[in-house]
mmCIF file of C-alpha atoms in Angstrom:
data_model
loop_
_atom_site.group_PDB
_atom_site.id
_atom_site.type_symbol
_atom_site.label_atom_id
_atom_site.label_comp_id
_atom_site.label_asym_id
_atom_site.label_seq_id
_atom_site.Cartn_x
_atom_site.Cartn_y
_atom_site.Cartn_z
ATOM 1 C CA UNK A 1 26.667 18.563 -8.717
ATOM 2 C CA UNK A 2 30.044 19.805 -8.395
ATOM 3 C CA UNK A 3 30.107 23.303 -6.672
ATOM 4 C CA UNK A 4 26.628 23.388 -5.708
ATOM 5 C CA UNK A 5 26.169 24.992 -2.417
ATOM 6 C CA UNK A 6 23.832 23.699 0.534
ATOM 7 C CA UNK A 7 21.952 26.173 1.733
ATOM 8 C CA UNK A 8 22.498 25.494 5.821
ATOM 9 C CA UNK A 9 18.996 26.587 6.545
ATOM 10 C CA UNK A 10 17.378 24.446 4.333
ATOM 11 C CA UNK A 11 15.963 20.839 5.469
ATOM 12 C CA UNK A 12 14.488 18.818 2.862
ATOM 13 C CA UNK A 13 11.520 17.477 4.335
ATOM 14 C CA UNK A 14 9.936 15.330 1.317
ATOM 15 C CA UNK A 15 10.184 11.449 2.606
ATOM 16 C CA UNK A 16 11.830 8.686 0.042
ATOM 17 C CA UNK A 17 9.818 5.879 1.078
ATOM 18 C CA UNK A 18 11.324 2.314 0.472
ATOM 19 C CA UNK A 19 9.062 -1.159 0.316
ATOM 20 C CA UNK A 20 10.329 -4.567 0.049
ATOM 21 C CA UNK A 21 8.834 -7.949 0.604
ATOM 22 C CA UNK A 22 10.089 -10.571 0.803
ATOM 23 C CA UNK A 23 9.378 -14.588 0.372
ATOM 24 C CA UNK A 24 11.018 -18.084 2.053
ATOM 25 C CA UNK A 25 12.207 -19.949 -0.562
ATOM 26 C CA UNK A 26 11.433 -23.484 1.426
ATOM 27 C CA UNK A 27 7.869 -22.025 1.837
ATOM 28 C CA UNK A 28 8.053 -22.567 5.808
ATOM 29 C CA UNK A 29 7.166 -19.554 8.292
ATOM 30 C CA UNK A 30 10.725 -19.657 9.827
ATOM 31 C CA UNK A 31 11.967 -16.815 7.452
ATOM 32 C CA UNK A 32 11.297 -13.533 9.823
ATOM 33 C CA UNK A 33 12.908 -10.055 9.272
ATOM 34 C CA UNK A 34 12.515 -9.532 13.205
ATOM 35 C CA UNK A 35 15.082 -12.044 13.487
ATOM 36 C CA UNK A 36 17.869 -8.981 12.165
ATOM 37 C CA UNK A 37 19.078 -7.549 14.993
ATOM 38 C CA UNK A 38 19.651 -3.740 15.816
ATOM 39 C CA UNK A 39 23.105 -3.785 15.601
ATOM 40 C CA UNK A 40 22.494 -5.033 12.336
ATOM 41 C CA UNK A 41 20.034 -2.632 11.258
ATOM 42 C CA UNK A 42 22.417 -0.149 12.881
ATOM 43 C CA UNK A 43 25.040 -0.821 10.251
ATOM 44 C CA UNK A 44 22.383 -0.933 7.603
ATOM 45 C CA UNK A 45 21.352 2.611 8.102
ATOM 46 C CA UNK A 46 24.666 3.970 8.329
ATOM 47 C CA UNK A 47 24.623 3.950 4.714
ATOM 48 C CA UNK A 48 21.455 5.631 4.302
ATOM 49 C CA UNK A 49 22.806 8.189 6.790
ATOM 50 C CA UNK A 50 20.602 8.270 9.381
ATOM 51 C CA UNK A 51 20.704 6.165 12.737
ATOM 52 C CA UNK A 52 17.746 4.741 15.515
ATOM 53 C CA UNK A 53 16.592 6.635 17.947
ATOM 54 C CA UNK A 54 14.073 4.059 19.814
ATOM 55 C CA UNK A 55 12.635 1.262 18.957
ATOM 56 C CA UNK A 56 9.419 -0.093 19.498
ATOM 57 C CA UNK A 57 8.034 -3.940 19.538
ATOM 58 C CA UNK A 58 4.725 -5.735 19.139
ATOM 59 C CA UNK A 59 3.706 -9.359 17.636
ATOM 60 C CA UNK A 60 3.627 -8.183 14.500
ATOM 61 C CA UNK A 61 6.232 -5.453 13.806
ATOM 62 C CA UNK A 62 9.013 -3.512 15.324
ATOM 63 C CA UNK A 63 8.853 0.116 14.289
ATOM 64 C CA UNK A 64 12.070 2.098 14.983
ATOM 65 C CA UNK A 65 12.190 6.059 15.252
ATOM 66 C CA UNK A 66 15.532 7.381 13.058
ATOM 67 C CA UNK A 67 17.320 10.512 13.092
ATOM 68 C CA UNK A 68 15.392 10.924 9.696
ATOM 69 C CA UNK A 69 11.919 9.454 10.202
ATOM 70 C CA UNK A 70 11.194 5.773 10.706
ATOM 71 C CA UNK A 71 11.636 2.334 9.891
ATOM 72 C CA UNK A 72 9.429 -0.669 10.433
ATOM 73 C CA UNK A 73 9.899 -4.233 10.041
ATOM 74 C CA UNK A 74 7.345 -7.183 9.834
ATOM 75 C CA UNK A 75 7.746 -10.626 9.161
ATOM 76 C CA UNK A 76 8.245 -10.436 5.168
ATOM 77 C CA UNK A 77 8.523 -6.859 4.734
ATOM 78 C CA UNK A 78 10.613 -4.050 4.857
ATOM 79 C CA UNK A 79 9.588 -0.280 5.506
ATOM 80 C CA UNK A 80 12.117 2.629 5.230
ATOM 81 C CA UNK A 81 10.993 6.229 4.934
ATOM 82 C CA UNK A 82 13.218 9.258 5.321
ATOM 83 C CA UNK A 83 14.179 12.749 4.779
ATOM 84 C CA UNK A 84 16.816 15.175 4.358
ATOM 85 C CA UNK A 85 20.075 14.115 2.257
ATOM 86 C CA UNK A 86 19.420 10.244 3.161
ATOM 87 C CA UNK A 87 20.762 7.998 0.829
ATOM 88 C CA UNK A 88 18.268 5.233 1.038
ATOM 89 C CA UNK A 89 18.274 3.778 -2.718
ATOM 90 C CA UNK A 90 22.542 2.691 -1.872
ATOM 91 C CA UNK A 91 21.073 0.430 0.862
ATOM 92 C CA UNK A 92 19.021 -2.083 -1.341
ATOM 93 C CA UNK A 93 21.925 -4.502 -2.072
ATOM 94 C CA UNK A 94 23.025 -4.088 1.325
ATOM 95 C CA UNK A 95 19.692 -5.131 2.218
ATOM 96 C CA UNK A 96 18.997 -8.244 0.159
ATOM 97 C CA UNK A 97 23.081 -9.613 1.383
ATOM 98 C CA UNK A 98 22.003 -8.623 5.202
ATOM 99 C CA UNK A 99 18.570 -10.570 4.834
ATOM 100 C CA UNK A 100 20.087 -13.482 3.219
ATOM 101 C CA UNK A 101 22.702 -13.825 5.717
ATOM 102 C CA UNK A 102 20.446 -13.579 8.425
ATOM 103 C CA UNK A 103 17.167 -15.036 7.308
ATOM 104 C CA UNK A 104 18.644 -17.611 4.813
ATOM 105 C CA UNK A 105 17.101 -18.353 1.147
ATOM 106 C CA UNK A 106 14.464 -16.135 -0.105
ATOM 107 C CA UNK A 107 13.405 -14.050 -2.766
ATOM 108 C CA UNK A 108 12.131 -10.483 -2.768
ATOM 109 C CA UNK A 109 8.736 -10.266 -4.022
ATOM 110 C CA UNK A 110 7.695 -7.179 -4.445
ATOM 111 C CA UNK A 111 9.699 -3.638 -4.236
ATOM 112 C CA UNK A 112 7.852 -0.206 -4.306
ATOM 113 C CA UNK A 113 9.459 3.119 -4.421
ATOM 114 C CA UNK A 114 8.029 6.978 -3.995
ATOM 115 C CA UNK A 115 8.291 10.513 -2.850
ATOM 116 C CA UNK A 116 7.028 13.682 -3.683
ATOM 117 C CA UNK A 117 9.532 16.118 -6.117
ATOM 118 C CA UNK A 118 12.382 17.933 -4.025
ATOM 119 C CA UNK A 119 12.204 21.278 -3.476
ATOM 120 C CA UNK A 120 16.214 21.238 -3.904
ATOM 121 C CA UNK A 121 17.039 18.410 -6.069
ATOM 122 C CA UNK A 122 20.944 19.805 -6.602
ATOM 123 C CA UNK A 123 21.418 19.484 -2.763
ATOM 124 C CA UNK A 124 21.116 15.590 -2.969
ATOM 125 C CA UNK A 125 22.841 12.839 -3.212
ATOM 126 C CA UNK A 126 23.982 11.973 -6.644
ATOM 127 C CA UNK A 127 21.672 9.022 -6.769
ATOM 128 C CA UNK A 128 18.786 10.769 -5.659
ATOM 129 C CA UNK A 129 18.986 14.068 -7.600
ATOM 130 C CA UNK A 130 16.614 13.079 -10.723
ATOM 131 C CA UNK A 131 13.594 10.203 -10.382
ATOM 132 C CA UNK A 132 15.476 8.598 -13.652
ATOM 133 C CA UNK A 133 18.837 8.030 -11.670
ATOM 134 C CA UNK A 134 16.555 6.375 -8.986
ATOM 135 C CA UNK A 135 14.479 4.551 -11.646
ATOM 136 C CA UNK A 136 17.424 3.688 -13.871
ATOM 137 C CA UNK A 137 19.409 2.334 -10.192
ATOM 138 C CA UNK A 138 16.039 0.268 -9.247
ATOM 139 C CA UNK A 139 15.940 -1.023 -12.819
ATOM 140 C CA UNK A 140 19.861 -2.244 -12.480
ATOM 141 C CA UNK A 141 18.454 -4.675 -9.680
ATOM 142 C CA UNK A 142 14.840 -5.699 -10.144
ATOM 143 C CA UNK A 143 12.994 -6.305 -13.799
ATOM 144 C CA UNK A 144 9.444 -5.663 -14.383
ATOM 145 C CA UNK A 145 9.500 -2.068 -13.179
ATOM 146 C CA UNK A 146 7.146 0.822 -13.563
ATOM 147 C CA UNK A 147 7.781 4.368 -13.257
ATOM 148 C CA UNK A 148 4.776 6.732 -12.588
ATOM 149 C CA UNK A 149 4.272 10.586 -12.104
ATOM 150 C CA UNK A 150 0.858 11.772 -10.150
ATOM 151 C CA UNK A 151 0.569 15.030 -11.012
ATOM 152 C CA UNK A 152 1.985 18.067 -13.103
ATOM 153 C CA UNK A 153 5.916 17.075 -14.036
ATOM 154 C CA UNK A 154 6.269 21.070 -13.563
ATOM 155 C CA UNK A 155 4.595 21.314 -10.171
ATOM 156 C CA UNK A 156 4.110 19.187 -7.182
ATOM 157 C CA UNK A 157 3.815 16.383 -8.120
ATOM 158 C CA UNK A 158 4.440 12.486 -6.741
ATOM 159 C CA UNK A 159 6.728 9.997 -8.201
ATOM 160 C CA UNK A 160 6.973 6.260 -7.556
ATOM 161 C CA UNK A 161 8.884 2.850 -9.059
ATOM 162 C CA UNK A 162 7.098 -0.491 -8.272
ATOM 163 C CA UNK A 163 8.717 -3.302 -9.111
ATOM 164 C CA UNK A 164 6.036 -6.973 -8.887
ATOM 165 C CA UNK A 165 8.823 -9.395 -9.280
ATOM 166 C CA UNK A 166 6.647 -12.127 -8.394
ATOM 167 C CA UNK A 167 5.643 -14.714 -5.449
#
């Protein structure tokens, strides 16, 4: 909002968490997310505004500490959770272009969305301010979505967008 002030003390410290599978087209196992490399993810998260730390490798997943929580990537799927002022929700079509220049034909399978209500909603980014901007942005890109509230809409409460788009 225009003319809103940021409080300099304040950190917002509820986490946007961001889920996204995703499927080979050609139905072979060659289609890996590892296969993106930092530099890549680098550029990625720039736009989320937050940047790695470390990063941290097993068979099955790299997991990366970020200025603003953590990231982890499997095979098929896509973890993102952060904090703060991050602007997560702007990199999803970043995201699908990256992964289909890298990784080649696919299709994203499932998406899920969530975080707990902001103590400081004004202080965020425009996209992120209200659940319906998020929902409404999610529902520009992906069909089939559902938009839930756990709790008291005038309390804490927990909100999350899951979009099954199909396998």
């Amino acid at each position: 909002m225009a003319g809103v002030q940021s409080d300099p003390h304040f950190f917002e410290g509820t986490e946007k968490l961001l889920e996204v599978w995703f499927e080979s087209t050609k139905g072979d196992d060659s289609f890996d997310l590892r296969n993106i490399g930092r530099l890549d993810w680098e550029h990625l998260l720039r736009i989320v505004r937050c940047e790695i730390i470390s990063k941290s490798s097993s068979d099955d997943m790299d997991a990366y500490v970020l200025s603003e929580s953590s990231m982890f990537i499997t095979q098929k799927r896509f973890i993102l959770k952060t904090c703060g002022r991050t602007t997560l929700l702007l990199a999803m079509e970043p995201l699908i272009r990256l992964v289909t220049e890298k990784c080649g034909d696919h299709k994203v399978v499932d998406v899920f969305y969530s975080r707990k209500k902001f103590a400081k909603p004004e202080q965020q980014h425009k996209i992120h301010r209200t659940f319906e901007d998020e929902v409404h942005h999610l529902d520009q890109l992906f069909k089939n979505g559902a938009a839930y509230t756990l709790g008291k809409i005038n309390k804490d409460c927990w909100l999350s967008d899951q979009m099954k788009i199909g396998a």
